[in-house]
Amino acid sequence: CKVLLRVGDNITTDHIAPAGAKVLPYRSNIPKIAEFAFENVDGSFYERAREAGEGVIVGGENYGQGSSREHAALVPMYLGVQAVLAKSFARIHKANLVNFGILPLVIDDATYQALKNGDEIELSAVHAAIAGDGCIAARNLTQGTDFTAKAELTPKQVEVLMTGGMLNYVRQARGGQA
């Protein structure tokens, strides 16, 4: 998948899914509010994500801090974000990512420094890794380098991710009934 966006430290949920008078009228219209995703960080993110269809976001320390709004995980999910690779995560946002089926992965500073917008990366044996020790072997195909990303998850978070998010998890727990 492609690195859709590389951001710095302390990215807030307002950076990810802005709030305010401009966005408020659309709060239940996910396709519309997705147009505002990361607009204050990188105004071209929405178009790049739509064009790619899927990809990952790379973040620094404390990714997802601030309010606990679910839209900050829902909008990236809608735009095809499969994983967020960050040096660390705000606790509630990390839980929201898992609930929407987005894999939160911890990377070291050297990996963070090396990853760039547009890099193609490959994450190997993800299901086996998150069900095991959480260490995912990865390759930056653009740069020809290898790195490791760590899924630091509770057993329930592993189950939720394995089913594709909380809605699928609940549906499965209810015997397929919505």
PDB file of C-alpha atoms in Angstrom:
ATOM      1  CA  CYS A   1       0.000   0.000   0.000  1.00  0.00           C
ATOM      2  CA  LYS A   2       0.979   3.611  -0.376  1.00  0.00           C
ATOM      3  CA  VAL A   3       1.906   6.152   2.293  1.00  0.00           C
ATOM      4  CA  LEU A   4      -0.918   8.638   1.770  1.00  0.00           C
ATOM      5  CA  LEU A   5       0.255  11.145   4.354  1.00  0.00           C
ATOM      6  CA  ARG A   6       3.161  11.659   6.731  1.00  0.00           C
ATOM      7  CA  VAL A   7       2.432  13.967   9.663  1.00  0.00           C
ATOM      8  CA  GLY A   8       4.337  15.154  12.722  1.00  0.00           C
ATOM      9  CA  ASP A   9       3.821  14.846  16.461  1.00  0.00           C
ATOM     10  CA  ASN A  10       0.620  15.621  18.375  1.00  0.00           C
ATOM     11  CA  ILE A  11      -1.786  15.320  15.468  1.00  0.00           C
ATOM     12  CA  THR A  12      -5.220  15.892  16.978  1.00  0.00           C
ATOM     13  CA  THR A  13      -8.563  14.447  16.039  1.00  0.00           C
ATOM     14  CA  ASP A  14      -9.386  17.968  14.792  1.00  0.00           C
ATOM     15  CA  HIS A  15      -6.462  17.746  12.360  1.00  0.00           C
ATOM     16  CA  ILE A  16      -7.808  14.418  11.104  1.00  0.00           C
ATOM     17  CA  ALA A  17     -11.523  15.288  10.931  1.00  0.00           C
ATOM     18  CA  PRO A  18     -11.988  19.023  11.452  1.00  0.00           C
ATOM     19  CA  ALA A  19     -14.888  20.360  13.476  1.00  0.00           C
ATOM     20  CA  GLY A  20     -16.518  23.758  13.306  1.00  0.00           C
ATOM     21  CA  ALA A  21     -19.229  25.635  11.489  1.00  0.00           C
ATOM     22  CA  LYS A  22     -17.993  24.682   8.027  1.00  0.00           C
ATOM     23  CA  VAL A  23     -18.194  20.932   8.718  1.00  0.00           C
ATOM     24  CA  LEU A  24     -20.986  20.707  11.310  1.00  0.00           C
ATOM     25  CA  PRO A  25     -23.886  20.679   8.806  1.00  0.00           C
ATOM     26  CA  TYR A  26     -22.467  17.480   7.275  1.00  0.00           C
ATOM     27  CA  ARG A  27     -21.719  15.470  10.470  1.00  0.00           C
ATOM     28  CA  SER A  28     -23.873  12.514   9.415  1.00  0.00           C
ATOM     29  CA  ASN A  29     -22.719  12.645   5.785  1.00  0.00           C
ATOM     30  CA  ILE A  30     -19.460  10.688   5.859  1.00  0.00           C
ATOM     31  CA  PRO A  31     -18.639  11.101   2.142  1.00  0.00           C
ATOM     32  CA  LYS A  32     -18.982  14.879   2.506  1.00  0.00           C
ATOM     33  CA  ILE A  33     -17.010  15.264   5.738  1.00  0.00           C
ATOM     34  CA  ALA A  34     -14.279  13.061   4.254  1.00  0.00           C
ATOM     35  CA  GLU A  35     -13.573  15.965   1.885  1.00  0.00           C
ATOM     36  CA  PHE A  36     -12.315  17.927   4.916  1.00  0.00           C
ATOM     37  CA  ALA A  37      -9.940  15.203   6.197  1.00  0.00           C
ATOM     38  CA  PHE A  38      -6.516  16.609   7.113  1.00  0.00           C
ATOM     39  CA  GLU A  39      -7.358  19.815   5.205  1.00  0.00           C
ATOM     40  CA  ASN A  40      -5.436  21.949   7.719  1.00  0.00           C
ATOM     41  CA  VAL A  41      -2.396  19.683   7.440  1.00  0.00           C
ATOM     42  CA  ASP A  42      -2.368  18.821   3.725  1.00  0.00           C
ATOM     43  CA  GLY A  43      -5.092  20.170   1.467  1.00  0.00           C
ATOM     44  CA  SER A  44      -4.433  17.499  -1.165  1.00  0.00           C
ATOM     45  CA  PHE A  45      -4.922  14.517   1.157  1.00  0.00           C
ATOM     46  CA  TYR A  46      -8.551  13.864   0.214  1.00  0.00           C
ATOM     47  CA  GLU A  47      -7.866  13.702  -3.525  1.00  0.00           C
ATOM     48  CA  ARG A  48      -4.749  11.594  -3.031  1.00  0.00           C
ATOM     49  CA  ALA A  49      -6.609   9.126  -0.798  1.00  0.00           C
ATOM     50  CA  ARG A  50      -9.545   8.851  -3.228  1.00  0.00           C
ATOM     51  CA  GLU A  51      -7.157   8.270  -6.119  1.00  0.00           C
ATOM     52  CA  ALA A  52      -5.157   5.608  -4.255  1.00  0.00           C
ATOM     53  CA  GLY A  53      -8.224   3.747  -2.938  1.00  0.00           C
ATOM     54  CA  GLU A  54      -6.271   2.463   0.045  1.00  0.00           C
ATOM     55  CA  GLY A  55      -3.114   3.221   1.940  1.00  0.00           C
ATOM     56  CA  VAL A  56      -1.545   4.111   5.260  1.00  0.00           C
ATOM     57  CA  ILE A  57      -0.850   7.215   7.309  1.00  0.00           C
ATOM     58  CA  VAL A  58       2.481   7.766   9.070  1.00  0.00           C
ATOM     59  CA  GLY A  59       2.475   9.799  12.282  1.00  0.00           C
ATOM     60  CA  GLY A  60       4.831  10.926  14.996  1.00  0.00           C
ATOM     61  CA  GLU A  61       4.307  10.912  18.760  1.00  0.00           C
ATOM     62  CA  ASN A  62       0.838  11.038  20.323  1.00  0.00           C
ATOM     63  CA  TYR A  63      -1.103  10.551  17.087  1.00  0.00           C
ATOM     64  CA  GLY A  64      -4.839  11.187  17.573  1.00  0.00           C
ATOM     65  CA  GLN A  65      -4.705  13.298  20.735  1.00  0.00           C
ATOM     66  CA  GLY A  66      -7.600  15.529  21.735  1.00  0.00           C
ATOM     67  CA  SER A  67     -11.291  14.850  21.646  1.00  0.00           C
ATOM     68  CA  SER A  68     -12.544  11.302  21.349  1.00  0.00           C
ATOM     69  CA  ARG A  69     -14.634  11.911  18.215  1.00  0.00           C
ATOM     70  CA  GLU A  70     -15.155   8.744  16.236  1.00  0.00           C
ATOM     71  CA  HIS A  71     -15.183  10.700  12.975  1.00  0.00           C
ATOM     72  CA  ALA A  72     -11.383  10.901  13.217  1.00  0.00           C
ATOM     73  CA  ALA A  73     -11.291   7.124  12.643  1.00  0.00           C
ATOM     74  CA  LEU A  74     -14.464   6.787  10.558  1.00  0.00           C
ATOM     75  CA  VAL A  75     -13.359   9.256   7.873  1.00  0.00           C
ATOM     76  CA  PRO A  76      -9.936   7.611   7.274  1.00  0.00           C
ATOM     77  CA  MET A  77     -11.679   4.212   7.137  1.00  0.00           C
ATOM     78  CA  TYR A  78     -14.072   5.575   4.512  1.00  0.00           C
ATOM     79  CA  LEU A  79     -11.077   6.859   2.520  1.00  0.00           C
ATOM     80  CA  GLY A  80      -9.403   3.430   2.525  1.00  0.00           C
ATOM     81  CA  VAL A  81      -6.810   3.893   5.238  1.00  0.00           C
ATOM     82  CA  GLN A  82      -5.768   0.378   6.233  1.00  0.00           C
ATOM     83  CA  ALA A  83      -3.244   1.225   8.947  1.00  0.00           C
ATOM     84  CA  VAL A  84      -1.675   4.101  10.829  1.00  0.00           C
ATOM     85  CA  LEU A  85       2.030   3.734  11.560  1.00  0.00           C
ATOM     86  CA  ALA A  86       3.033   6.100  14.366  1.00  0.00           C
ATOM     87  CA  LYS A  87       5.659   6.481  17.066  1.00  0.00           C
ATOM     88  CA  SER A  88       2.838   6.475  19.656  1.00  0.00           C
ATOM     89  CA  PHE A  89      -0.940   6.824  19.847  1.00  0.00           C
ATOM     90  CA  ALA A  90      -3.389   8.646  22.064  1.00  0.00           C
ATOM     91  CA  ARG A  91      -5.259   5.886  23.926  1.00  0.00           C
ATOM     92  CA  ILE A  92      -8.841   6.678  22.905  1.00  0.00           C
ATOM     93  CA  HIS A  93      -8.019   7.324  19.272  1.00  0.00           C
ATOM     94  CA  LYS A  94      -6.127   4.044  19.087  1.00  0.00           C
ATOM     95  CA  ALA A  95      -9.254   2.269  20.378  1.00  0.00           C
ATOM     96  CA  ASN A  96     -11.364   4.104  17.788  1.00  0.00           C
ATOM     97  CA  LEU A  97      -8.999   3.048  15.001  1.00  0.00           C
ATOM     98  CA  VAL A  98      -9.373  -0.581  16.058  1.00  0.00           C
ATOM     99  CA  ASN A  99     -13.158  -0.238  16.269  1.00  0.00           C
ATOM    100  CA  PHE A 100     -13.226   0.949  12.650  1.00  0.00           C
ATOM    101  CA  GLY A 101     -10.885  -1.794  11.450  1.00  0.00           C
ATOM    102  CA  ILE A 102      -7.768   0.368  11.019  1.00  0.00           C
ATOM    103  CA  LEU A 103      -4.587  -1.275  12.284  1.00  0.00           C
ATOM    104  CA  PRO A 104      -2.567   0.969  14.650  1.00  0.00           C
ATOM    105  CA  LEU A 105       1.118   0.107  14.356  1.00  0.00           C
ATOM    106  CA  VAL A 106       3.986   1.479  16.424  1.00  0.00           C
ATOM    107  CA  ILE A 107       7.211   2.286  14.596  1.00  0.00           C
ATOM    108  CA  ASP A 108      10.561   3.541  15.828  1.00  0.00           C
ATOM    109  CA  ASP A 109      11.990   6.992  15.105  1.00  0.00           C
ATOM    110  CA  ALA A 110      14.339   5.771  12.371  1.00  0.00           C
ATOM    111  CA  THR A 111      11.438   4.205  10.484  1.00  0.00           C
ATOM    112  CA  TYR A 112       9.342   7.335  10.972  1.00  0.00           C
ATOM    113  CA  GLN A 113      12.173   9.497   9.600  1.00  0.00           C
ATOM    114  CA  ALA A 114      12.636   7.221   6.578  1.00  0.00           C
ATOM    115  CA  LEU A 115       8.995   6.899   5.444  1.00  0.00           C
ATOM    116  CA  LYS A 116       7.865   9.546   2.953  1.00  0.00           C
ATOM    117  CA  ASN A 117       4.618  10.465   1.209  1.00  0.00           C
ATOM    118  CA  GLY A 118       4.078   8.194  -1.759  1.00  0.00           C
ATOM    119  CA  ASP A 119       6.341   5.371  -0.565  1.00  0.00           C
ATOM    120  CA  GLU A 120       4.960   1.943  -1.400  1.00  0.00           C
ATOM    121  CA  ILE A 121       5.141  -0.376   1.594  1.00  0.00           C
ATOM    122  CA  GLU A 122       4.339  -4.020   2.104  1.00  0.00           C
ATOM    123  CA  LEU A 123       3.192  -5.446   5.437  1.00  0.00           C
ATOM    124  CA  SER A 124       3.737  -9.206   5.610  1.00  0.00           C
ATOM    125  CA  ALA A 125       1.630 -11.868   7.347  1.00  0.00           C
ATOM    126  CA  VAL A 126      -0.434  -9.281   9.233  1.00  0.00           C
ATOM    127  CA  HIS A 127      -3.106 -11.654  10.591  1.00  0.00           C
ATOM    128  CA  ALA A 128      -0.545 -14.135  11.868  1.00  0.00           C
ATOM    129  CA  ALA A 129       1.536 -11.365  13.406  1.00  0.00           C
ATOM    130  CA  ILE A 130      -1.295  -9.650  15.287  1.00  0.00           C
ATOM    131  CA  ALA A 131      -2.533 -13.021  16.520  1.00  0.00           C
ATOM    132  CA  GLY A 132       1.023 -13.787  17.660  1.00  0.00           C
ATOM    133  CA  ASP A 133       3.663 -11.439  19.041  1.00  0.00           C
ATOM    134  CA  GLY A 134       2.412  -8.371  17.167  1.00  0.00           C
ATOM    135  CA  CYS A 135       5.665  -7.842  15.248  1.00  0.00           C
ATOM    136  CA  ILE A 136       4.955  -7.242  11.571  1.00  0.00           C
ATOM    137  CA  ALA A 137       7.739  -7.522   9.033  1.00  0.00           C
ATOM    138  CA  ALA A 138       7.467  -4.669   6.558  1.00  0.00           C
ATOM    139  CA  ARG A 139       9.277  -3.535   3.461  1.00  0.00           C
ATOM    140  CA  ASN A 140       9.511  -0.086   1.943  1.00  0.00           C
ATOM    141  CA  LEU A 141       9.393  -1.122  -1.708  1.00  0.00           C
ATOM    142  CA  THR A 142      10.204   2.406  -2.886  1.00  0.00           C
ATOM    143  CA  GLN A 143      13.422   2.633  -0.883  1.00  0.00           C
ATOM    144  CA  GLY A 144      14.277  -1.080  -0.797  1.00  0.00           C
ATOM    145  CA  THR A 145      14.509  -1.168   3.011  1.00  0.00           C
ATOM    146  CA  ASP A 146      13.000  -3.409   5.669  1.00  0.00           C
ATOM    147  CA  PHE A 147      11.513  -2.411   9.001  1.00  0.00           C
ATOM    148  CA  THR A 148       9.363  -3.799  11.794  1.00  0.00           C
ATOM    149  CA  ALA A 149       6.060  -2.399  12.990  1.00  0.00           C
ATOM    150  CA  LYS A 150       4.493  -3.486  16.274  1.00  0.00           C
ATOM    151  CA  ALA A 151       0.797  -4.044  16.886  1.00  0.00           C
ATOM    152  CA  GLU A 152       0.375  -3.402  20.619  1.00  0.00           C
ATOM    153  CA  LEU A 153      -3.144  -4.785  21.073  1.00  0.00           C
ATOM    154  CA  THR A 154      -5.277  -6.407  23.741  1.00  0.00           C
ATOM    155  CA  PRO A 155      -6.714  -9.863  22.974  1.00  0.00           C
ATOM    156  CA  LYS A 156     -10.137  -8.291  22.346  1.00  0.00           C
ATOM    157  CA  GLN A 157      -8.638  -5.697  19.984  1.00  0.00           C
ATOM    158  CA  VAL A 158      -7.032  -8.546  18.039  1.00  0.00           C
ATOM    159  CA  GLU A 159     -10.452 -10.219  17.751  1.00  0.00           C
ATOM    160  CA  VAL A 160     -12.087  -6.964  16.640  1.00  0.00           C
ATOM    161  CA  LEU A 161      -9.439  -6.345  13.973  1.00  0.00           C
ATOM    162  CA  MET A 162      -9.574  -9.940  12.753  1.00  0.00           C
ATOM    163  CA  THR A 163     -13.261  -9.464  11.993  1.00  0.00           C
ATOM    164  CA  GLY A 164     -12.724  -6.095  10.308  1.00  0.00           C
ATOM    165  CA  GLY A 165     -13.900  -3.776  13.078  1.00  0.00           C
ATOM    166  CA  MET A 166     -16.409  -3.524  15.894  1.00  0.00           C
ATOM    167  CA  LEU A 167     -19.560  -3.716  13.734  1.00  0.00           C
ATOM    168  CA  ASN A 168     -18.413  -6.986  12.200  1.00  0.00           C
ATOM    169  CA  TYR A 169     -17.304  -8.241  15.612  1.00  0.00           C
ATOM    170  CA  VAL A 170     -20.741  -7.583  17.141  1.00  0.00           C
ATOM    171  CA  ARG A 171     -22.511  -9.027  14.101  1.00  0.00           C
ATOM    172  CA  GLN A 172     -20.403 -12.189  14.353  1.00  0.00           C
ATOM    173  CA  ALA A 173     -21.003 -12.433  18.123  1.00  0.00           C
ATOM    174  CA  ARG A 174     -24.756 -12.256  17.453  1.00  0.00           C
ATOM    175  CA  GLY A 175     -24.594 -15.117  14.954  1.00  0.00           C
ATOM    176  CA  GLY A 176     -24.546 -12.944  11.844  1.00  0.00           C
ATOM    177  CA  GLN A 177     -27.561 -10.869  12.875  1.00  0.00           C
ATOM    178  CA  ALA A 178     -27.197  -7.100  12.641  1.00  0.00           C
TER     179      ALA A 178
END
